[in-house]
Amino acid sequence: MEITTLKDIANELGISVATVSKALKDYPDVNKETKKKVLYMANKLNYTPNQLAVNLRTKQTKTIGVIIPTTVHHFFSNVIDGIIAEAEKKGYLVIILQSDEKLFLEKLHVNLLIDKRVDGILMSLSNKTNEFVHLKKIISRKIPLVLFDKVEPSIACSKVRIDDKKAAYQAVCHLIKKGYRRIAHFRGDLNPKISNDRFEGYKEALLDHDISYDPSLVYVCNNNKDFEDGYLNAQKLIKEHSNIDSIFAITDLVAVGIIKYFNEKGIKIPNDIAVVGFSNWFMSSVVTPTLTTIDQPAYEIGKTATEILLQEIELTHLEQPIKHKEIILPTHLILRESS
Amino acid sequence: MEITTLKDIANELGISVATVSKALKDYPDVNKETKKKVLYMANKLNYTPNQLAVNLRTKQTKTIGVIIPTTVHHFFSNVIDGIIAEAEKKGYLVIILQSDEKLFLEKLHVNLLIDKRVDGILMSLSNKTNEFVHLKKIISRKIPLVLFDKVEPSIACSKVRIDDKKAAYQAVCHLIKKGYRRIAHFRGDLNPKISNDRFEGYKEALLDHDISYDPSLVYVCNNNKDFEDGYLNAQKLIKEHSNIDSIFAITDLVAVGIIKYFNEKGIKIPNDIAVVGFSNWFMSSVVTPTLTTIDQPAYEIGKTATEILLQEIELTHLEQPIKHKEIILPTHLILRESS
DNA sequence: GAAAAAATCGAAAACGATTTCGAAACTTCT
DNA sequence: AGAAGTTTCGAAATCGTTTTCGATTTTTTC
C-alpha cells in the first residue's frame, strides 16, 4: 500500500468516502461511534490528506509567494525571517523567488505565482521596475498583494515601509549637530524611490540648517556592488574635495567600503571625516571604527507585511471588502564611533 | 468571467475539453486548423493552466522543499541563492522552512512538506537533530532527499558537503607553518558533525607537527550567538592562558568577536595573537584586520544539491533506480592580515 | 402505534486538468 | 463502390477531497 486515501479508510470500514471525510472534519451529522472508528483507522493507516486535492477543491493553497531582489542581503534575509516566522505561525508556506533586480524576472515570477494559485503575494520591487502592469494583473485577479520596502505609491494595495526621507534627515541632522558642515552624500541608483527619498532627506536637512546644497558632493553608487562603490567613490571624493568633513552613505555596505579606504589611507574616522551609514547591518557593529547608522526594522517589516497579507487573504475568502493600509515603521539612529 | 479554464475555451469553440487539452499540448491526433483556433482562443482568453489541477492529475508539483536552521546567516542565504537559482532554471519552485535549530520544528516541517506533496526535499540538519525517523519517513515515501552541509552519514540519500576535517587541518597547518605553536581552538556545539570534524582536524594538525594537544585550550561556543561567544571566550582565554599565540575559530563570526575584544584591549593581531576563521563571510574581508579564513562554497553547495535532487526527481518519475552520490566540494584557505 | 422530528449516512457533483480508447469521418486503394 | 487505412474527435475515467441534498433509519411525542 502506497499512500492512504479517504477511500482506503472507507473500504476498510465498509462505509462511504463522504462519511469518512465528514468524520475527520468533525461534522455534526456523523455518529460518535463511527467517528471513533474512522479516527482510529485513519491513525492506523497513517492517513494525511492529499493537499493537492484539498487545494483544488477549496481553491486555497495556504501558500504565499514572495518576490524580492535578492536573498543574499542582510536586510532581506531578516525580512524573510520575519515573513516565514509569521506565515508558519498561521499555517502558511512561503515560496521565495528572486528578481535579481531585473524587471523581466519580476514579471515572470508574478506569472508563476499566479499560475501556482498562491493565496497572496509579498513583493519588494526591483530597482529597475518602472512599469506596473504585472502588479495590476495580480490585483485584477483578486490576489491580495502587499508591497514592502521598495513600494510603488500608485498601486492600490497595502504597503509596509519606513520613512526613508525622515530617517535620512535625522542622520544628516545628527552630523550637523555634531558640528560637521561639509557633508557629502553617497546616494543610490536614480530610479528607486528609497534612493531618492534618502537624497531628499539629505537635502532638506542641509536646507533647514542653512547649509547650501552642493551637487558636486553627491556621488552615485549604482554598480550593485555597494562595497566597491563606497571604496571607489571615497577615493574619488578625496581627490576632488579635500575639505570634506563627513559622509552620509545610503547603505552600511557603502559606508564600510568608505571606512576600508580611509583606514588604508590613514584617514582618521571620525576626526578627519565622519561616516554615517543606513540599515544597521550586523557588520556595522563590528567594523573598526563601529559605524553610526540608521536601524531599519527588517524583521518587523517582514512580519507586519505578512500579518496584513494574511488578514487580507482571510477577508477575501470571506468575500468581505478590504481597506488597504500603509504602515510606516519607525527607524532609529544608532550612535557609534564613526561620528 | 473570472479565470479561464479549458472548458471556457471548449465552449467558445464548440469543441470538447479533451481536444482543447490535447491541442494545447500539441498532441498529434488533432487537426492543425483546430490547433490554431484553440491556440488563438487560449491566447485571447488569457488562459493559463490551473496548476492545482495539473498537480493533482500528474502527481507532480514542480516544487521542492528546503529545511534549514535559519535564513539569517551568510552561509545559508548563499546556499538559498544557489538553490533558488538552480531550481528556477529548471522550472521548479522553492518552499523554505526554518528549523531554528529545533528538532521538533524540523519534524513538523518534514510532515508539512510531505503533505504538500513536494517533489523533493533539501535539508541541512539542525544542531539538535539526534534521531532520524523523520528522514526515514521521507525516504520510505519515495521522496528524493538530499542532505547538505549538516549531513547524517547513516541515512541512505545523496549528500553534498565540504570536508570539514581537512579544511580545519589546513587552517591549523597554516598557523603552524607561520610559526605559531600555542594554538587555541574555539569550537562549536558538541553534537553537530561539522563541529566535531573541525575539532578533529585541529587535533590532527597538532599531532602531525608534534605539538601536544591541550584540552584546556579548547573553548566551546554554543550560545547560538557566535559573535558574543567569540568575544566572551576571548576574554576568558586571555585570563586563563597568557601564553597563547593564535586561535582557530570554528566560524568567522566567532573570529570577529575575538577580533573585537582584542582590538578593544589593544592586543595586536597577528603580532600578539593570530586569528583564523572559517566560512569566508563577506564581513571577514572588511574587518580590521582582515581575517584569514576558509572559503566555503555556499552557493555551489546549494546549486549542486539542487542539481542532484532534480536529477533524482526525474529518475524517480521515470521509475528508474537512483544511485546516491556524496559530493565533497573543495574549500580554500584565504590568507589575510590576521595571520 | 402512528406521525413527526432527529440522527445518520451515502450518492453524486464539483474542482480543472490529463489520457485512454472507441467511434466517426475522411482518404486511399483496388 | 466497397474495403482498408488514416485522421480527427470526444465520452468518460481519473486524481483525492469537499459538500450538498435526499434517503433511510432511529428516536421522540401524543
XYZ file of C-alpha atoms (C1' of nucleotides) in Angstrom:
738
model
C 0.000 0.000 0.000
C 1.381 3.305 -1.015
C -0.263 6.370 0.404
C -3.516 6.162 2.321
C -6.540 7.988 0.938
C -10.025 8.521 2.234
C -11.124 5.687 0.005
C -8.793 3.269 1.764
C -10.253 4.141 5.129
C -13.766 3.889 3.734
C -13.133 0.461 2.217
C -11.508 -0.799 5.371
C -14.545 0.166 7.436
C -17.179 -0.593 4.832
C -18.548 2.944 4.804
C -18.560 5.745 2.274
C -15.843 8.232 1.477
C -18.199 11.073 2.273
C -18.744 9.861 5.803
C -15.052 9.375 6.367
C -14.335 12.883 5.207
C -17.008 14.294 7.431
C -15.931 12.225 10.401
C -12.400 13.547 10.128
C -13.631 17.102 9.951
C -15.947 16.541 12.903
C -19.187 17.270 11.114
C -22.234 17.087 13.395
C -24.124 14.661 11.189
C -21.989 11.628 11.851
C -22.369 9.155 14.687
C -19.886 9.346 17.520
C -19.148 5.646 17.229
C -18.275 5.836 13.551
C -16.224 8.941 14.204
C -14.176 6.956 16.657
C -13.735 4.104 14.230
C -12.682 6.455 11.446
C -10.227 8.261 13.647
C -8.756 5.006 14.792
C -8.388 3.666 11.278
C -7.004 6.945 9.938
C -4.402 6.810 12.617
C -3.643 3.181 11.994
C -3.190 3.697 8.266
C -1.204 6.859 8.841
C -3.577 8.980 6.852
C -2.766 12.548 5.934
C -4.930 14.446 3.473
C -3.563 14.981 -0.009
C -3.149 18.728 -0.016
C -3.291 18.862 -3.789
C -6.819 17.547 -3.778
C -7.754 19.791 -0.878
C -6.310 22.798 -2.660
C -8.148 22.052 -5.865
C -11.390 21.625 -4.047
C -11.132 24.563 -1.682
C -9.253 26.819 -4.103
C -6.873 27.686 -1.334
C -3.237 26.676 -1.217
C -2.223 28.018 2.183
C 0.850 29.292 0.426
C 2.113 32.798 -0.147
C 4.648 33.935 -2.685
C 7.494 36.339 -2.060
C 9.427 38.185 -4.751
C 12.499 40.088 -3.655
C 15.581 41.343 -5.458
C 17.939 39.001 -3.625
C 18.177 36.746 -0.593
C 21.873 37.325 -0.028
C 21.408 40.541 1.816
C 21.324 41.290 5.493
C 18.150 43.298 5.205
C 16.258 40.839 3.024
C 17.305 37.751 4.895
C 15.908 39.347 8.041
C 12.733 40.276 6.209
C 12.433 36.667 5.056
C 12.920 35.535 8.602
C 10.003 37.706 9.696
C 7.852 36.526 6.802
C 8.475 32.838 7.353
C 8.033 33.084 11.105
C 4.669 34.808 10.797
C 3.475 32.589 7.946
C 4.439 29.384 9.724
C 2.588 30.539 12.812
C -0.604 30.829 10.779
C -0.048 27.592 8.887
C 1.048 29.100 5.604
C 4.009 28.072 3.489
C 6.296 30.519 1.767
C 7.625 30.345 -1.791
C 10.544 32.652 -2.429
C 11.637 33.956 -5.802
C 14.397 36.385 -6.657
C 14.097 39.127 -9.241
C 17.831 39.779 -9.171
C 16.904 43.439 -9.758
C 15.547 42.537 -13.189
C 12.117 43.591 -14.347
C 11.597 40.678 -16.718
C 12.292 38.174 -13.962
C 9.917 40.016 -11.672
C 7.186 39.725 -14.296
C 7.971 36.072 -14.946
C 7.773 35.257 -11.258
C 4.480 37.057 -10.856
C 3.008 34.850 -13.564
C 4.464 31.754 -11.967
C 2.912 32.598 -8.615
C -0.447 33.384 -10.183
C -0.426 30.056 -12.031
C 0.583 28.333 -8.839
C -2.513 29.827 -7.252
C -0.767 31.227 -4.217
C -3.182 32.825 -1.776
C -1.275 36.106 -1.677
C 1.892 37.831 -2.807
C 4.518 39.867 -0.998
C 6.894 41.982 -3.036
C 9.777 44.346 -2.753
C 10.210 45.880 -6.191
C 13.444 45.712 -8.112
C 15.389 48.888 -8.746
C 14.624 48.581 -12.423
C 10.873 48.285 -12.057
C 9.363 51.265 -13.846
C 6.134 49.775 -15.144
C 3.466 48.051 -13.175
C 1.147 46.023 -15.382
C 2.261 42.853 -13.636
C 1.199 44.282 -10.295
C -2.141 45.332 -11.718
C -2.605 41.808 -13.033
C -2.242 40.453 -9.511
C -4.833 42.872 -8.233
C -7.247 42.205 -11.096
C -7.044 38.522 -10.241
C -8.164 39.462 -6.750
C -4.997 38.069 -5.223
C -4.018 40.070 -2.132
C -0.753 41.917 -2.654
C 1.374 43.695 -0.079
C 4.387 45.740 -1.104
C 7.192 46.363 1.338
C 10.432 48.297 1.422
C 10.549 49.226 -2.255
C 6.935 50.182 -2.855
C 5.076 51.963 -5.638
C 2.628 54.609 -4.407
C 0.358 54.442 -7.455
C -0.572 50.812 -6.883
C -3.728 50.213 -4.856
C -2.560 47.753 -2.255
C -1.249 47.685 1.288
C 2.298 48.808 1.885
C 4.817 48.420 4.662
C 7.879 50.583 4.671
C 9.982 53.024 6.589
C 10.115 56.774 6.122
C 13.368 56.970 4.246
C 13.326 60.713 3.878
C 12.780 61.282 7.562
C 15.428 58.752 8.540
C 17.971 60.321 6.204
C 17.022 63.737 7.523
C 17.631 62.518 11.036
C 21.028 61.078 10.130
C 22.229 64.249 8.455
C 20.884 66.447 11.257
C 22.932 64.361 13.643
C 26.080 65.169 11.673
C 25.214 68.844 11.601
C 24.614 68.927 15.342
C 27.985 67.322 15.859
C 29.468 70.297 14.067
C 30.065 68.838 10.618
C 29.345 71.222 7.747
C 30.852 69.897 4.518
C 28.704 66.791 4.220
C 28.966 64.572 1.165
C 26.260 62.096 0.200
C 26.865 58.746 -1.455
C 23.471 58.062 -2.919
C 21.952 55.013 -4.613
C 20.670 54.496 -8.113
C 18.486 57.241 -9.601
C 15.313 55.232 -10.133
C 14.307 53.663 -6.799
C 12.104 55.643 -4.553
C 14.059 54.873 -1.415
C 17.218 56.190 -3.002
C 15.527 59.448 -3.939
C 13.805 59.761 -0.593
C 17.070 59.475 1.280
C 18.580 62.002 -1.053
C 15.684 64.375 -0.375
C 16.138 63.925 3.365
C 19.797 64.818 2.977
C 18.998 67.988 1.043
C 16.255 69.058 3.393
C 18.469 68.648 6.444
C 21.075 70.895 4.831
C 18.463 73.453 3.864
C 16.930 73.554 7.330
C 20.337 74.359 8.785
C 21.298 76.988 6.219
C 23.955 74.849 4.622
C 23.968 75.320 0.894
C 23.433 72.201 -1.161
C 26.393 71.404 -3.403
C 25.531 68.846 -6.137
C 29.195 68.024 -6.650
C 29.226 66.458 -3.196
C 26.720 63.825 -4.274
C 28.147 60.569 -5.639
C 26.006 57.887 -7.232
C 26.539 54.251 -6.254
C 24.856 52.075 -8.847
C 27.114 49.179 -9.697
C 25.150 46.824 -7.489
C 28.389 46.324 -5.630
C 27.863 48.640 -2.738
C 31.121 47.909 -1.004
C 33.227 48.692 -4.057
C 31.058 51.672 -4.882
C 31.845 53.067 -1.454
C 35.532 52.305 -1.729
C 35.970 53.792 -5.207
C 33.819 56.831 -4.642
C 35.676 57.557 -1.404
C 38.857 57.566 -3.439
C 37.299 59.926 -5.959
C 35.892 62.165 -3.262
C 39.245 62.626 -1.596
C 40.791 63.652 -4.879
C 38.035 66.055 -5.822
C 37.174 67.594 -2.468
C 39.868 67.978 0.125
C 37.735 69.935 2.562
C 35.038 67.343 3.243
C 34.356 66.629 6.918
C 31.700 63.899 6.734
C 29.793 61.484 4.527
C 26.251 60.195 4.677
C 26.118 56.877 2.825
C 22.924 55.309 1.512
C 23.898 51.890 2.847
C 26.073 50.394 5.521
C 27.866 48.435 2.858
C 28.796 51.624 1.035
C 29.872 53.078 4.355
C 32.040 50.062 5.091
C 33.676 50.499 1.699
C 34.437 54.090 2.632
C 35.806 53.046 6.016
C 38.018 50.487 4.377
C 39.532 53.069 2.059
C 40.019 55.605 4.829
C 41.628 53.007 7.079
C 44.048 52.118 4.326
C 44.908 55.749 3.633
C 45.283 56.602 7.296
C 42.364 58.997 7.199
C 41.013 59.124 10.745
C 37.349 58.439 11.365
C 35.625 60.474 12.751
C 38.323 63.043 13.446
C 39.232 63.732 9.815
C 35.993 62.604 8.266
C 32.877 61.217 9.931
C 30.802 58.485 8.306
C 27.155 57.587 8.770
C 25.532 54.569 7.164
C 21.999 53.261 6.753
C 20.408 49.912 7.719
C 22.279 48.788 10.821
C 23.699 45.653 9.343
C 25.320 43.396 11.837
C 28.630 44.275 10.245
C 28.380 47.899 11.323
C 28.724 46.912 14.947
C 31.959 45.030 14.371
C 33.931 47.134 11.910
C 36.592 49.457 13.221
C 35.509 52.056 13.941
C 31.964 50.929 14.599
C 29.504 52.647 12.336
C 26.830 55.178 13.211
C 23.760 54.167 11.244
C 20.000 54.047 10.939
C 18.365 50.942 12.271
C 15.845 49.533 9.845
C 13.409 47.054 11.397
C 13.793 44.353 8.756
C 12.265 41.510 10.744
C 9.283 43.647 11.717
C 8.768 44.748 8.132
C 8.534 41.124 7.038
C 6.333 40.186 9.953
C 3.977 43.139 9.560
C 3.655 42.757 5.807
C 2.784 39.084 6.282
C 0.266 39.864 9.008
C -1.525 42.289 6.736
C -1.373 39.926 3.787
C -2.855 37.046 5.760
C -5.612 39.308 7.065
C -6.460 40.345 3.533
C -6.438 36.721 2.423
C -8.946 35.878 5.134
C -11.159 38.804 4.177
C -11.013 37.936 0.500
C -12.004 34.433 1.363
C -14.987 35.701 3.327
C -15.766 37.966 0.387
C -15.527 40.997 2.587
C -14.181 44.336 1.430
C -10.609 45.182 2.319
C -9.203 48.521 3.264
C -5.585 48.855 2.243
C -3.165 50.019 4.874
C 0.078 51.883 4.616
C 2.262 51.122 7.600
C 5.362 53.168 8.274
C 7.628 51.510 10.792
C 9.930 53.623 12.941
C 13.668 53.803 12.375
C 16.279 54.622 14.966
C 19.567 56.427 14.795
C 22.278 54.227 16.281
C 25.195 56.279 17.532
C 28.610 54.670 17.288
C 32.238 55.599 16.907
C 32.262 56.760 13.309
C 30.598 60.121 14.035
C -15.652 35.973 -16.330
C -13.193 35.086 -13.685
C -10.379 32.751 -14.630
C -10.330 30.930 -17.937
C -10.430 27.130 -17.911
C -10.216 24.557 -20.635
C -13.972 24.340 -20.513
C -14.322 28.011 -21.390
C -12.178 27.586 -24.471
C -14.062 24.437 -25.430
C -17.453 26.125 -25.101
C -16.311 29.147 -27.019
C -15.209 26.976 -29.949
C -17.927 24.361 -29.675
C -15.480 21.516 -29.197
C -14.642 19.212 -26.310
C -12.374 19.829 -23.350
C -10.290 16.831 -24.314
C -9.463 18.237 -27.720
C -8.578 21.605 -26.275
C -6.226 19.990 -23.797
C -4.584 17.939 -26.497
C -4.336 20.880 -28.857
C -2.522 22.916 -26.257
C -0.114 20.081 -25.599
C 0.452 19.568 -29.299
C -0.813 16.014 -29.480
C -0.517 14.500 -32.975
C -4.162 13.445 -33.160
C -5.634 16.890 -33.511
C -6.132 18.828 -36.717
C -3.789 21.702 -37.438
C -6.686 24.015 -38.089
C -8.319 23.311 -34.736
C -4.968 23.615 -33.043
C -4.668 27.096 -34.457
C -8.143 28.014 -33.335
C -7.512 26.691 -29.832
C -4.224 28.497 -29.535
C -5.815 31.700 -30.723
C -8.708 31.427 -28.296
C -6.476 30.428 -25.392
C -4.430 33.489 -26.049
C -7.459 35.694 -26.401
C -8.976 34.488 -23.145
C -5.619 34.682 -21.411
C -5.647 31.047 -20.444
C -3.080 29.590 -18.084
C -3.490 26.072 -16.761
C -4.611 25.700 -13.168
C -1.549 24.186 -11.614
C -3.565 22.691 -8.786
C -5.495 20.541 -11.191
C -2.368 19.661 -13.130
C -0.584 18.721 -9.946
C -3.396 16.522 -8.745
C -3.604 14.735 -12.040
C 0.102 14.342 -12.718
C 1.080 13.888 -9.068
C 3.890 16.324 -9.543
C 4.090 19.774 -8.003
C 7.267 21.102 -9.575
C 8.090 22.315 -6.117
C 10.902 21.392 -3.785
C 11.066 21.968 -0.052
C 14.053 23.265 1.871
C 14.545 22.955 5.607
C 17.444 24.843 7.110
C 18.244 26.053 10.614
C 17.962 29.727 9.696
C 17.896 32.087 6.750
C 19.626 34.940 8.547
C 23.073 33.623 8.012
C 25.655 34.463 5.415
C 26.285 30.834 4.597
C 22.668 29.786 4.365
C 21.487 32.805 2.443
C 24.125 31.996 -0.160
C 23.061 28.372 -0.192
C 19.469 29.505 -0.724
C 20.643 31.702 -3.546
C 22.213 28.670 -5.225
C 19.137 26.544 -4.618
C 16.665 29.053 -5.970
C 18.812 29.879 -8.985
C 19.151 26.242 -9.989
C 15.525 25.392 -9.249
C 14.202 28.366 -11.186
C 16.323 27.388 -14.148
C 14.639 24.001 -14.255
C 11.161 25.372 -13.638
C 10.836 24.372 -10.008
C 9.620 26.499 -7.136
C 11.203 26.519 -3.708
C 9.458 26.428 -0.349
C 11.692 27.396 2.545
C 11.165 26.433 6.167
C 13.328 27.139 9.180
C 14.036 24.644 11.921
C 15.537 27.321 14.149
C 17.901 24.576 15.355
C 14.967 22.741 16.916
C 14.303 19.079 16.282
C 10.551 19.274 16.789
C 10.252 22.032 14.201
C 12.345 20.032 11.797
C 9.982 17.080 12.182
C 6.923 19.287 11.848
C 8.226 20.807 8.661
C 9.055 17.441 7.177
C 5.440 16.406 7.646
C 4.216 19.665 6.159
C 6.311 19.173 3.056
C 5.240 15.555 2.676
C 1.585 16.567 2.934
C 2.208 19.346 0.475
C 3.472 16.681 -1.926
C 6.692 18.453 -2.794
C 8.674 16.583 -5.416
C 11.829 16.530 -3.318
C 13.398 17.809 -0.116
C 16.682 19.524 0.645
C 17.849 19.662 4.243
C 20.631 20.892 6.422
C 20.084 19.273 9.803
C 19.720 21.259 12.986
C 22.404 21.049 15.632
C 19.949 19.289 17.907
C 18.976 16.556 15.480
C 19.985 13.270 17.050
C 17.240 10.971 15.753
C 16.277 10.387 12.190
C 12.859 8.779 11.891
C 11.576 11.831 10.079
C 14.278 11.446 7.450
C 13.477 7.782 7.054
C 9.850 8.685 6.589
C 10.772 10.878 3.641
C 12.739 8.063 2.081
C 10.042 5.470 2.697
C 7.611 7.751 0.885
C 9.974 7.608 -2.066
C 10.510 11.350 -1.966
C 14.036 12.210 -3.088
C 16.066 13.725 -0.269
C 19.431 15.442 -0.439
C 21.275 16.478 2.696
C 23.812 19.262 2.574
C 26.229 20.914 4.977
C 24.996 19.256 8.159
C 24.510 15.694 6.964
C 23.914 12.368 8.678
C 26.087 9.530 7.331
C 23.698 6.751 8.356
C 20.892 7.994 6.137
C 20.713 6.486 2.668
C 20.478 9.540 0.470
C 22.697 11.843 -1.541
C 24.825 14.331 0.335
C 26.682 17.492 -0.537
C 29.181 18.877 1.884
C 32.718 20.031 2.405
C 35.467 18.128 4.135
C 35.394 19.991 7.416
C 38.174 17.985 8.970
C 40.508 18.543 6.067
C 39.701 22.243 5.881
C 40.316 22.702 9.589
C 43.516 20.697 9.292
C 44.622 23.019 6.507
C 43.838 26.124 8.548
C 45.752 24.921 11.591
C 48.690 23.738 9.479
C 48.865 27.220 8.071
C 49.216 28.657 11.566
C 51.889 26.137 12.432
C 53.866 26.897 9.290
C 53.740 30.556 10.174
C 55.488 29.620 13.401
C 52.595 29.625 15.841
C 52.697 26.893 18.440
C 50.273 27.634 21.264
C 47.093 27.359 19.221
C 43.728 27.606 20.917
C 40.529 26.343 19.315
C 37.126 27.911 19.742
C 34.889 25.052 18.751
C 31.137 24.733 18.145
C 28.480 22.748 19.923
C 29.290 19.151 20.824
C 26.628 17.399 18.780
C 26.933 18.540 15.155
C 29.214 16.579 12.938
C 30.794 19.623 11.348
C 31.765 20.931 14.754
C 33.422 17.654 15.668
C 35.072 17.279 12.288
C 36.701 20.675 12.541
C 37.823 19.824 16.034
C 39.342 16.578 14.776
C 41.141 18.457 12.017
C 42.574 20.797 14.617
C 43.820 17.938 16.754
C 45.284 16.026 13.841
C 47.208 19.054 12.599
C 48.758 19.468 16.029
C 49.592 15.779 16.218
C 51.185 15.707 12.790
C 53.501 18.530 13.834
C 54.414 17.107 17.213
C 52.526 19.719 19.147
C 50.846 18.203 22.160
C 47.106 18.618 22.346
C 45.987 20.616 25.378
C 42.238 20.235 26.104
C 42.231 23.381 28.205
C 42.879 25.382 25.047
C 39.563 24.314 23.571
C 36.585 26.574 24.245
C 33.025 25.655 23.357
C 30.803 28.229 21.634
C 27.227 27.060 21.922
C 25.025 30.013 22.788
C 23.889 30.355 19.207
C 25.324 33.829 19.386
C 28.621 33.251 17.720
C 29.826 36.816 17.934
C 29.301 37.052 21.680
C 30.664 33.563 22.166
C 33.851 34.685 20.471
C 34.042 37.902 22.447
C 33.431 36.323 25.843
C 35.611 33.296 25.304
C 38.430 35.551 24.102
C 38.133 37.368 27.404
C 38.228 34.087 29.278
C 41.117 32.773 27.246
C 43.274 35.817 27.966
C 42.674 35.409 31.695
C 43.377 31.685 31.727
C 46.224 31.395 29.240
C 48.646 34.269 28.876
C 50.989 32.435 26.554
C 48.624 31.798 23.645
C 49.876 32.865 20.239
C 46.953 32.041 17.962
C 43.322 30.945 17.742
C 41.487 28.824 15.239
C 37.789 29.723 15.423
C 35.003 27.496 14.129
C 33.255 30.417 12.456
C 34.110 33.821 11.082
C 31.534 35.289 13.394
C 33.303 33.832 16.414
C 36.573 35.120 14.980
C 35.139 38.590 14.560
C 34.038 38.506 18.192
C 37.601 37.661 19.144
C 38.975 40.436 16.962
C 36.603 42.908 18.524
C 37.782 42.047 22.013
C 41.446 42.117 21.070
C 41.013 45.453 19.314
C 39.415 46.875 22.436
C 42.137 45.528 24.700
C 44.933 46.671 22.405
C 46.052 43.145 21.731
C 47.755 43.240 18.335
C 46.598 40.829 15.617
C 48.529 38.942 14.326
C 51.652 40.086 16.193
C 50.431 39.203 19.683
C 47.869 36.625 18.680
C 46.866 35.410 15.237
C 43.274 34.545 14.378
C 41.880 32.245 11.705
C 38.190 31.895 10.976
C 36.031 29.581 8.916
C 33.493 30.314 6.146
C 34.780 33.435 4.410
C 31.840 35.593 5.223
C 31.818 38.874 3.425
C 32.476 40.524 6.743
C 35.904 38.920 7.055
C 37.190 40.930 4.122
C 36.205 44.246 5.687
C 37.017 43.921 9.381
C 40.284 45.363 10.656
C 42.495 43.447 10.412
C 41.019 41.398 7.582
C 40.520 37.796 8.554
C 42.325 34.721 7.317
C 39.666 32.096 6.798
C 38.445 29.047 4.931
C 36.286 29.736 1.921
C 33.218 27.569 1.932
C 31.467 27.371 -1.444
C 27.966 28.077 -0.155
C 26.396 28.958 -3.474
C 27.859 25.868 -5.110
C 26.650 23.674 -2.280
C 23.099 24.900 -2.831
C 23.384 24.611 -6.585
C 24.927 21.139 -6.551
C 22.489 19.777 -4.004
C 19.609 21.054 -6.108
C 21.053 19.609 -9.292
C 21.303 16.187 -7.703
C 17.839 16.457 -6.197
C 16.246 17.378 -9.516
C 18.057 14.515 -11.229
C 16.742 12.101 -8.638
C 13.260 13.521 -9.047
C 13.431 12.890 -12.772
C 14.679 9.349 -12.250
C 12.015 8.608 -9.656
C 9.446 9.855 -12.068
C 10.752 7.541 -14.779
C 10.767 4.767 -12.172
C 14.445 4.230 -12.683
C 16.815 3.234 -9.906
C 18.886 6.005 -8.323
C 22.420 5.789 -7.113
C 23.038 8.141 -4.232
C 26.030 10.427 -4.509
C 28.206 12.008 -1.902
C 29.783 15.159 -3.243
C 32.546 16.856 -1.343
C 33.194 20.354 -2.594
C 36.643 21.895 -2.243
C 37.431 24.597 0.280
C 40.169 27.186 0.025
C 42.324 28.872 2.581
C 42.098 32.628 2.148
C 45.163 34.365 3.516
C 44.626 37.807 5.004
C 46.073 40.109 7.597
C 45.035 38.297 10.765
C 47.673 35.572 10.486
C -48.949 2.749 17.411
C -48.752 6.282 14.041
C -46.925 10.691 12.952
C -43.369 13.963 13.468
C -38.711 15.019 14.450
C -33.947 13.973 14.722
C -29.954 11.454 13.627
C -27.118 9.190 10.367
C -25.476 8.021 6.047
C -24.026 7.982 1.066
C -24.649 9.108 -3.964
C -23.160 12.408 -6.757
C -21.394 16.708 -8.370
C -17.675 19.549 -8.199
C -12.709 21.437 -8.556
C -9.762 21.544 -13.638
C -6.858 19.170 -15.836
C -4.936 14.589 -18.432
C -5.254 10.471 -21.092
C -7.207 6.184 -22.873
C -9.938 4.176 -26.094
C -13.511 3.699 -29.155
C -16.311 5.991 -32.675
C -16.912 8.831 -36.554
C -15.305 10.984 -40.592
C -12.443 11.197 -44.240
C -8.758 9.190 -47.688
C -6.781 5.992 -50.327
C -6.628 1.987 -52.940
C -8.279 -1.872 -55.592
C -18.306 1.212 -54.947
C -16.542 -1.076 -51.135
C -12.713 -2.378 -48.195
C -8.947 -0.801 -45.671
C -6.371 2.557 -43.595
C -5.859 7.458 -41.553
C -7.307 11.433 -39.256
C -9.747 13.599 -36.029
C -12.555 13.954 -32.194
C -14.909 13.359 -27.636
C -17.005 10.499 -23.792
C -15.521 9.023 -19.749
C -12.410 7.723 -16.106
C -9.163 9.529 -13.085
C -6.501 12.218 -9.419
C -8.484 12.795 -3.812
C -11.073 15.658 -1.472
C -15.362 18.529 -0.064
C -20.156 19.407 0.390
C -24.988 19.384 -0.826
C -29.063 17.131 -0.549
C -32.061 13.467 -0.499
C -32.822 8.866 1.529
C -33.024 5.950 5.256
C -33.133 4.804 9.908
C -33.892 5.814 14.598
C -35.932 8.325 18.270
C -39.387 11.177 20.262
C -44.046 12.672 21.015
C -49.013 12.400 21.840
